[in-house]
Amino acid sequence: MSRRRNIRSKKVRYILFKIIPSFILALVASSIVIIGYFIYDTPPIDDLDNIKLQEPLRVYTRDDVLIAEYGVYRRTPIKYDDIPDKMKLAFLAAEDSRFYEHSGIDFFGLTRAALQLISSGSYQSGGSTITMQLARNYFLTNRKELTRKIREIILAVKIELTYPKNKIFELYVNKIFFGYRSYGIQAASQFYFGKNISDLTLGQMASLASIPKAPSYINPYSNPARNIERRNWILKRMLDLGYIEPLEYSSARLESLNSIVDSKNFGYNASYATEIVRTGIINDPQKYIGQDSISEQELYEKGYKVYTTLDSGSQKSAQISVLRGLLSYDYRETYRGPEDRVVDFDPSAPDEEIFGILEQHLSDKDFDAITDHGLRPAIVSNVTDDIVEVLLVNGQSIMIDRDGVRWRLNQDQSIQDIFTIGDIVRVIDWDGVWLLSQMPEVQSSLISIKSRTGEIISLIGGFSYEQSKFNRATQAKRQIGSTIKPFIVASALENGFTAATVFNDAPFIEREGSNDIWRPKNDGGTFLGPITLRRAIVLSRNLVSVRVVDQIGLQQTKSYLSSIGSDEEALPDDLSLSLGSGSISPIKLASLYALFANGGYEIEPYLITRIEDADGNILYRRNPIEVCDICTNPEGIEPVMDSSVSFIIDSILKDVILRGTGARARVLNRPDLGGKTGTTNESVDNWFAGYSPELVTVTWFGFDEFKPVSGGVFGSNTALPIWVDFMKVALPRISPVPINRQIPENIINLNVDPETFSIVLDEDESGIEEYFILGTEPKELKIESFKTEQIEGAGEITAPEQIF
């Protein structure tokens, strides 16, 4: 018995003093080896300070509004001290309330995560601290693996031993992902709210702190309801932790997310302009950033900041004005039906399921769920006789009554006649009222430049950059139409004619061969007989323009147009030149009309004023030359148009607005405005080119396919209303006070008889004022004799002897 006890006792001693110590030693040794391996296998963290965060190419307006970012990542690094205290507390409440107490590892959180893993067999939460998340974001992947978690813990400890807490927090908030390619709190703040983080409300700060948990699903754009739900949870955590007062908590919970700016382009449709900036730098890097070449990737990662000439308020006005003009025309057209349909759509399905269906469908069909034009895709979820209900991709439900769809309905139609549940349609928030809409087929462009410098204030290249990247403001070559007529008259003034010279507004026939006859016409087919050049331009009489070119000579007219900046190759070799059959781009037309505004000086339109690198060093700065009609050879530049000719044409174009085809612009109540309408055959191209002494704006309206615009359309009722809408906002911003133009020294103004245009006495109340270049004025007080001229197809027309 005792022998047995001795044997058992030896075994126990052997286990206690041999086996267990050996096992413990082996366990410790293996643990050291494993930990050593992971320590060896983890990257060094002392380079965190030197890591250069990839920053996108950013484009700003002249008034420092961010309008575009190019690059894989949206990121704007920010210093710890520049982060509002409430923002810091919101992230602590959301992610790691014990951040300033632990040493990088929160054992309570890890224990909770381990218990969840044991009970469920899968990771429910990682128990990660802010430091562990920082380690993962900079050095590891997001794969949920035990080995990654071990590396994450080791890296967190190393980071805590190397950096102070505030630096760790700063690195963290500059790195985390917020959805839609936005990294870091400053970039996310600008993207979702259009603000710097210093300007956010408490509710918006908590909203941002909500996103990192599920960036693609809990952001304010994709799912505002889920974002608000988590935001409110974070606010409650902040209250419970003593970070905020009860009144602050209550107020923040009541905040809505209505202040969110369009999350793709910050509310500005400036994509056509910013694309010019982007391609300009890539095509000429030596000029703009001092490099011989640069790849797109390099351009998008170095944090360059480009400051442009665009004015944010004017650009927004241009966007709205073009959209309103296009929709106003399109609303007169027939409803073209839904863009697509979701078959067997069940509006009673759970919200998350509906959200997923709509998002997936729009993605599969390549719809632009985030738009740059305001027309949002939506799915019809309910239809009655008087109401259609639609759902946006973000889950928002909108009810639209008959007033919102009236333009689509015939008198005897109900809403149910044209909409079906599952239809994919377009809706627009117009001044706070939701309307059903459709993608317009017609196009329009707008270009606005400063007449004295060439700075581009606003540029719209079409309805939607996402729909078509073709820039109609700079790339399109369209028939110039009647907007050429002021230049035809300028050519006449250079050749000794005056604004009072009388031409015959009568039928004109040109034989181009034995059988070919050209018979140009006036709009409406009417004739006014003897008419002065001034009145012919004011009323846009085609036949007078033809006769002017015929008198001056086609080649001499082309030579003059070329001398002031026109592309001679785009000018036709026949008299149709006088009616604007040549082609021109809107931006070129704007630069030509600047001659009438600035006294005859040619200016070069441009967009980029300054480029800085990520550290604020200036790589490029534009030094513009400013010209003006009262200057004498500014910067040694000679005018391409005589200042006296420019002055007289300016006075005629002011009359176009006061009493001619541009009369719609009188609503602006600006006596210093001039302009000219233009409409080509069958209204294929419709223009208005107008200006103040400071600002030149050209609008164009038509189809890309060069087909007629139907419905009694002219430049005066398509392009001109867009111009007026835009100038209502732009003029007070750029040219707030009307300017009285100084009369050149070699201009004289005389009272002339309105019928004969001979000089009359100043006291003669029947006389009208006319401007003449010195030496071309009438010399005598006399009445011209009249004769009768027989013109084929026109009957008898009474005209002065010296009539053309």
Coordinates of C-alpha atoms in Angstrom, one line a residue, residues 147-531:
T147 CA -3.7 37.0 -37.0
R148 CA -4.7 40.5 -38.2
K149 CA -6.1 41.3 -34.7
I150 CA -2.8 40.2 -33.1
R151 CA -0.8 42.4 -35.4
E152 CA -3.3 45.2 -34.7
I153 CA -2.8 44.9 -31.0
I154 CA 0.9 44.9 -31.2
L155 CA 1.0 47.9 -33.6
A156 CA -1.4 49.8 -31.2
V157 CA 1.0 49.3 -28.3
K158 CA 3.9 50.4 -30.4
I159 CA 2.0 53.5 -31.6
E160 CA 1.0 54.4 -28.0
L161 CA 4.6 54.1 -26.9
T162 CA 5.8 56.4 -29.7
Y163 CA 3.1 59.1 -30.1
P164 CA 1.0 61.3 -27.7
K165 CA -2.7 60.8 -27.6
N166 CA -3.6 64.0 -29.4
K167 CA -1.3 63.0 -32.3
I168 CA -2.9 59.6 -32.5
F169 CA -6.4 61.1 -32.6
E170 CA -5.3 63.6 -35.3
L171 CA -3.8 60.8 -37.5
Y172 CA -7.0 58.8 -37.0
V173 CA -9.6 61.4 -38.0
N174 CA -7.5 62.3 -41.1
K175 CA -7.4 58.7 -42.3
I176 CA -10.8 57.1 -41.7
F177 CA -13.2 56.5 -44.6
F178 CA -16.6 58.4 -44.7
G179 CA -18.0 57.0 -48.0
Y180 CA -18.1 58.5 -51.5
R181 CA -14.3 58.6 -51.7
S182 CA -14.1 60.9 -48.7
Y183 CA -11.3 60.3 -46.2
G184 CA -10.9 62.4 -43.0
I185 CA -13.4 64.6 -41.2
Q186 CA -12.6 67.8 -43.0
A187 CA -13.2 66.3 -46.5
A188 CA -16.4 64.6 -45.2
S189 CA -17.7 67.8 -43.8
Q190 CA -17.2 69.6 -47.1
F191 CA -18.6 66.7 -49.0
Y192 CA -21.8 66.1 -47.1
F193 CA -22.5 69.6 -45.7
G194 CA -20.5 72.0 -47.8
K195 CA -18.8 73.4 -44.7
N196 CA -15.6 73.4 -42.9
I197 CA -15.8 71.4 -39.6
S198 CA -15.5 74.6 -37.6
D199 CA -18.9 75.7 -39.0
L200 CA -20.8 72.5 -38.3
T201 CA -23.6 72.3 -35.8
L202 CA -23.6 69.7 -32.9
G203 CA -26.0 67.5 -34.8
Q204 CA -23.9 67.6 -38.0
M205 CA -20.8 66.7 -35.9
A206 CA -22.6 63.7 -34.5
S207 CA -23.8 62.8 -38.0
L208 CA -20.2 62.7 -39.2
A209 CA -19.2 60.6 -36.2
S210 CA -21.9 58.1 -37.2
I211 CA -20.5 57.3 -40.6
P212 CA -17.3 55.3 -39.9
K213 CA -19.3 52.3 -38.5
A214 CA -20.7 51.6 -42.0
P215 CA -19.6 54.4 -44.4
S216 CA -21.5 53.1 -47.5
Y217 CA -24.8 52.7 -45.6
I218 CA -25.0 55.1 -42.8
N219 CA -23.9 58.3 -44.5
P220 CA -26.4 61.2 -44.8
Y221 CA -26.8 60.9 -48.5
S222 CA -27.4 57.2 -49.1
N223 CA -29.5 56.6 -46.0
P224 CA -30.4 59.7 -44.0
A225 CA -32.8 57.7 -41.7
R226 CA -30.1 55.3 -40.5
N227 CA -27.7 58.2 -40.2
I228 CA -30.1 60.2 -38.0
E229 CA -30.8 57.0 -35.9
R230 CA -27.1 56.5 -35.2
R231 CA -26.5 60.2 -34.8
N232 CA -29.1 60.3 -32.0
W233 CA -27.5 57.3 -30.3
I234 CA -24.2 59.1 -30.3
L235 CA -25.8 62.3 -28.9
K236 CA -27.3 60.2 -26.1
R237 CA -23.9 58.7 -25.4
M238 CA -22.4 62.2 -25.3
L239 CA -25.1 63.2 -22.8
D240 CA -24.6 60.1 -20.6
L241 CA -20.8 60.7 -20.6
G242 CA -21.3 64.3 -19.6
Y243 CA -19.9 65.7 -22.8
I244 CA -23.0 67.8 -23.5
E245 CA -25.8 69.4 -21.6
P246 CA -29.4 68.2 -21.8
L247 CA -30.5 71.3 -23.7
E248 CA -27.7 70.8 -26.3
Y249 CA -28.8 67.2 -26.6
S250 CA -32.5 68.1 -27.2
S251 CA -31.7 70.8 -29.7
A252 CA -29.3 68.6 -31.7
R253 CA -31.8 65.7 -31.9
L254 CA -34.3 68.1 -33.6
E255 CA -31.9 69.1 -36.3
S256 CA -32.7 67.9 -39.8
L257 CA -30.3 66.9 -42.6
N258 CA -31.8 69.4 -45.1
S259 CA -28.7 71.5 -45.2
I260 CA -26.8 68.8 -47.0
V261 CA -25.4 70.1 -50.3
D262 CA -25.6 67.9 -53.4
S263 CA -23.0 65.3 -52.5
K264 CA -21.3 65.1 -55.9
N265 CA -20.5 68.6 -56.9
F266 CA -21.3 70.8 -53.8
G267 CA -24.3 72.4 -55.5
Y268 CA -22.4 73.8 -58.5
N269 CA -22.6 72.5 -62.0
A270 CA -19.0 73.6 -62.9
S271 CA -17.9 70.3 -64.3
Y272 CA -17.3 71.7 -67.8
A273 CA -15.1 74.5 -66.5
T274 CA -13.2 72.3 -64.1
E275 CA -12.5 69.8 -66.9
I276 CA -10.8 72.6 -68.8
V277 CA -8.7 73.2 -65.8
R278 CA -7.8 69.5 -65.4
T279 CA -6.9 68.9 -69.0
G280 CA -5.0 72.3 -69.2
I281 CA -2.6 71.2 -66.5
I282 CA -2.1 67.7 -68.0
N283 CA -1.5 69.1 -71.5
D284 CA 0.9 71.9 -70.3
P285 CA 2.5 70.9 -67.0
Q286 CA 5.5 73.0 -67.6
K287 CA 3.4 76.2 -67.7
Y288 CA 1.3 75.4 -64.7
I289 CA 3.4 73.4 -62.2
G290 CA 6.9 73.6 -63.6
Q291 CA 7.2 70.0 -64.7
D292 CA 7.9 68.5 -68.1
S293 CA 5.2 65.9 -67.7
I294 CA 2.8 64.6 -65.1
S295 CA 0.5 61.6 -65.0
E296 CA -3.1 61.8 -64.0
Q297 CA -2.4 59.7 -60.9
E298 CA 0.4 62.0 -59.8
L299 CA -1.8 65.1 -60.4
Y300 CA -4.6 63.6 -58.4
E301 CA -2.5 62.7 -55.3
K302 CA -0.2 65.6 -54.6
G303 CA -2.8 68.0 -53.2
Y304 CA -2.6 70.8 -55.8
K305 CA -5.0 73.6 -55.3
V306 CA -6.2 75.5 -58.4
Y307 CA -8.0 78.9 -58.0
T308 CA -10.1 79.9 -61.0
T309 CA -11.8 83.0 -62.2
L310 CA -15.3 81.6 -61.7
D311 CA -17.6 83.4 -59.4
S312 CA -19.6 81.0 -57.2
G313 CA -22.8 83.0 -57.1
S314 CA -22.7 83.7 -60.9
Q315 CA -21.9 80.1 -61.7
K316 CA -24.9 78.9 -59.6
S317 CA -27.1 81.4 -61.4
A318 CA -25.8 80.2 -64.8
Q319 CA -26.6 76.6 -63.8
I320 CA -30.1 77.5 -62.7
S321 CA -30.8 79.8 -65.7
V322 CA -29.7 77.2 -68.3
L323 CA -31.8 74.5 -66.5
R324 CA -34.8 76.7 -66.3
G325 CA -34.5 77.6 -70.0
L326 CA -34.2 74.0 -71.1
L327 CA -37.1 72.8 -68.9
S328 CA -39.3 75.7 -70.0
Y329 CA -38.9 74.6 -73.6
D330 CA -39.2 70.9 -72.7
Y331 CA -42.3 71.4 -70.7
R332 CA -44.0 72.5 -73.9
E333 CA -43.1 69.2 -75.6
T334 CA -44.8 65.8 -75.2
Y335 CA -44.0 63.6 -72.3
R336 CA -41.7 60.9 -73.6
G337 CA -42.6 58.3 -70.9
P338 CA -40.6 56.7 -68.1
E339 CA -36.9 56.1 -68.6
D340 CA -37.2 52.5 -67.4
R341 CA -39.4 50.2 -65.3
V342 CA -38.8 47.9 -62.4
V343 CA -41.0 44.8 -63.2
D344 CA -43.0 43.4 -60.3
F345 CA -42.0 46.2 -58.0
D346 CA -43.5 45.8 -54.5
P347 CA -43.9 49.1 -52.7
S348 CA -45.0 47.3 -49.5
A349 CA -41.6 45.6 -49.1
P350 CA -39.4 46.7 -46.2
D351 CA -37.6 50.0 -46.7
E352 CA -34.1 48.4 -46.8
E353 CA -35.2 46.0 -49.4
I354 CA -36.7 48.8 -51.5
F355 CA -33.6 50.9 -51.1
G356 CA -31.5 48.0 -52.2
I357 CA -33.7 47.3 -55.3
L358 CA -33.7 50.9 -56.4
E359 CA -30.0 51.4 -55.8
Q360 CA -29.0 48.2 -57.6
H361 CA -31.4 48.9 -60.5
L362 CA -30.1 52.4 -61.0
S363 CA -26.5 51.1 -60.9
D364 CA -27.2 48.3 -63.4
K365 CA -28.9 50.7 -65.8
D366 CA -26.1 53.3 -65.4
F367 CA -28.5 56.0 -64.1
D368 CA -26.7 58.9 -62.5
A369 CA -28.1 58.5 -58.9
I370 CA -26.2 61.6 -57.8
T371 CA -26.8 64.2 -60.5
D372 CA -25.1 67.4 -61.6
H373 CA -28.3 68.9 -63.0
G374 CA -30.9 68.6 -60.3
L375 CA -33.1 65.9 -62.0
R376 CA -33.1 62.9 -59.7
P377 CA -34.2 59.4 -60.7
A378 CA -37.1 58.1 -58.7
I379 CA -39.4 55.0 -58.7
V380 CA -43.2 55.4 -58.8
S381 CA -44.5 53.6 -55.7
N382 CA -48.2 54.7 -55.7
V383 CA -50.6 56.2 -58.2
T384 CA -54.1 57.6 -57.8
D385 CA -56.3 59.8 -60.0
D386 CA -54.8 63.0 -58.5
I387 CA -51.5 62.0 -56.8
V388 CA -48.3 60.1 -57.8
E389 CA -45.9 59.0 -55.0
V390 CA -42.3 58.4 -55.8
L391 CA -39.2 57.1 -53.9
L392 CA -35.8 58.6 -54.3
V393 CA -32.7 56.4 -54.1
N394 CA -32.0 57.6 -50.5
G395 CA -35.4 56.3 -49.4
Q396 CA -37.2 59.7 -49.3
S397 CA -40.9 59.5 -50.3
I398 CA -42.4 62.4 -52.3
M399 CA -46.0 63.1 -53.0
I400 CA -46.8 65.1 -56.2
D401 CA -50.3 66.3 -57.1
R402 CA -51.8 67.3 -60.5
D403 CA -50.1 70.7 -60.4
G404 CA -46.7 69.0 -60.3
V405 CA -47.5 67.0 -63.4
R406 CA -49.9 69.3 -65.2
W407 CA -47.6 69.9 -68.2
R408 CA -47.7 66.1 -68.9
L409 CA -51.5 65.7 -68.8
N410 CA -54.1 66.3 -71.4
Q411 CA -57.3 67.8 -70.1
D412 CA -59.1 64.5 -70.0
Q413 CA -56.2 62.5 -68.6
S414 CA -55.7 61.4 -65.0
I415 CA -52.3 60.7 -63.4
Q416 CA -53.1 57.0 -63.6
D417 CA -53.3 57.2 -67.4
I418 CA -49.6 58.0 -67.7
F419 CA -47.8 56.5 -64.7
T420 CA -47.5 52.9 -63.5
I421 CA -46.0 51.5 -60.2
G422 CA -42.4 50.7 -60.9
D423 CA -41.8 53.4 -63.5
I424 CA -38.4 55.1 -63.3
V425 CA -39.0 58.9 -63.7
R426 CA -37.2 62.1 -63.0
V427 CA -38.1 64.6 -60.3
I428 CA -36.8 68.0 -59.4
D429 CA -36.9 70.2 -56.3
W430 CA -37.8 73.6 -57.8
D431 CA -37.8 76.3 -55.2
G432 CA -39.0 73.9 -52.5
V433 CA -41.7 72.3 -54.6
W434 CA -41.1 68.8 -56.1
L435 CA -42.1 68.4 -59.7
L436 CA -42.1 65.5 -62.1
S437 CA -39.8 66.2 -65.0
Q438 CA -37.8 64.4 -67.8
M439 CA -34.4 64.6 -69.3
P440 CA -34.5 67.4 -71.9
E441 CA -33.3 66.5 -75.5
V442 CA -32.5 70.1 -76.4
Q443 CA -29.2 71.7 -75.2
S444 CA -27.9 75.1 -74.1
S445 CA -24.7 76.7 -73.2
L446 CA -23.6 79.9 -71.4
I447 CA -20.2 81.7 -71.2
S448 CA -19.6 84.9 -69.3
I449 CA -16.3 86.8 -69.3
K450 CA -15.0 90.0 -67.9
S451 CA -14.7 92.3 -70.9
R452 CA -11.5 94.1 -69.8
T453 CA -9.5 91.0 -68.6
G454 CA -10.9 87.9 -70.2
E455 CA -11.6 86.2 -66.8
I456 CA -14.3 83.6 -67.2
I457 CA -16.9 84.3 -64.6
S458 CA -19.3 81.5 -65.5
L459 CA -19.3 78.6 -67.9
I460 CA -22.0 76.0 -68.6
G461 CA -21.2 73.6 -71.5
G462 CA -24.6 71.8 -71.6
F463 CA -27.4 70.3 -69.6
S464 CA -25.3 67.7 -67.8
Y465 CA -21.6 66.9 -67.9
E466 CA -22.5 63.3 -66.7
Q467 CA -24.8 62.9 -69.7
S468 CA -22.4 64.4 -72.3
K469 CA -18.9 65.7 -71.7
F470 CA -18.9 67.7 -75.0
N471 CA -18.5 71.3 -74.0
R472 CA -20.8 73.4 -76.1
A473 CA -19.5 76.6 -74.7
T474 CA -16.0 76.1 -76.0
Q475 CA -16.0 73.1 -78.4
A476 CA -19.2 73.6 -80.4
K477 CA -19.0 75.4 -83.7
R478 CA -22.5 76.7 -84.6
Q479 CA -23.8 79.1 -87.2
I480 CA -23.5 82.6 -85.8
G481 CA -26.8 83.9 -87.3
S482 CA -27.7 87.5 -86.8
T483 CA -25.2 88.0 -84.0
I484 CA -22.7 88.7 -86.9
K485 CA -24.6 91.8 -88.0
P486 CA -22.9 94.3 -85.6
F487 CA -19.6 93.3 -87.1
I488 CA -20.9 93.8 -90.6
V489 CA -22.0 97.3 -89.6
A490 CA -18.5 97.8 -87.9
S491 CA -17.0 97.0 -91.3
A492 CA -19.3 99.5 -93.0
L493 CA -18.2 102.2 -90.5
E494 CA -14.6 101.5 -91.2
N495 CA -15.3 102.0 -94.9
G496 CA -16.9 105.4 -94.6
F497 CA -20.6 104.5 -94.0
T498 CA -22.4 105.8 -90.9
A499 CA -25.1 104.6 -88.6
A500 CA -27.4 107.0 -90.5
T501 CA -26.7 105.6 -93.9
V502 CA -29.9 104.5 -95.6
F503 CA -30.1 101.1 -97.1
N504 CA -33.1 99.5 -98.9
D505 CA -34.9 96.8 -96.9
A506 CA -36.3 95.2 -100.1
P507 CA -36.0 91.9 -101.9
F508 CA -32.5 91.0 -103.0
I509 CA -31.7 88.5 -105.8
E510 CA -28.2 87.0 -106.5
R511 CA -27.7 84.8 -109.6
E512 CA -25.1 82.2 -108.9
G513 CA -25.2 80.6 -112.3
S514 CA -27.6 80.2 -115.1
N515 CA -30.2 78.4 -113.0
D516 CA -29.2 79.1 -109.3
I517 CA -30.9 82.1 -107.7
W518 CA -30.4 83.1 -104.1
R519 CA -33.3 85.0 -102.5
P520 CA -32.6 85.8 -98.9
K521 CA -35.6 86.8 -96.7
N522 CA -36.4 88.8 -93.6
D523 CA -38.1 87.0 -90.7
G524 CA -41.8 87.2 -91.4
G525 CA -41.2 88.0 -95.1
T526 CA -41.8 91.7 -94.7
F527 CA -40.0 94.7 -96.2
L528 CA -39.6 98.2 -94.6
G529 CA -38.0 100.0 -97.6
P530 CA -35.5 102.8 -96.8
I531 CA -34.0 102.2 -93.4

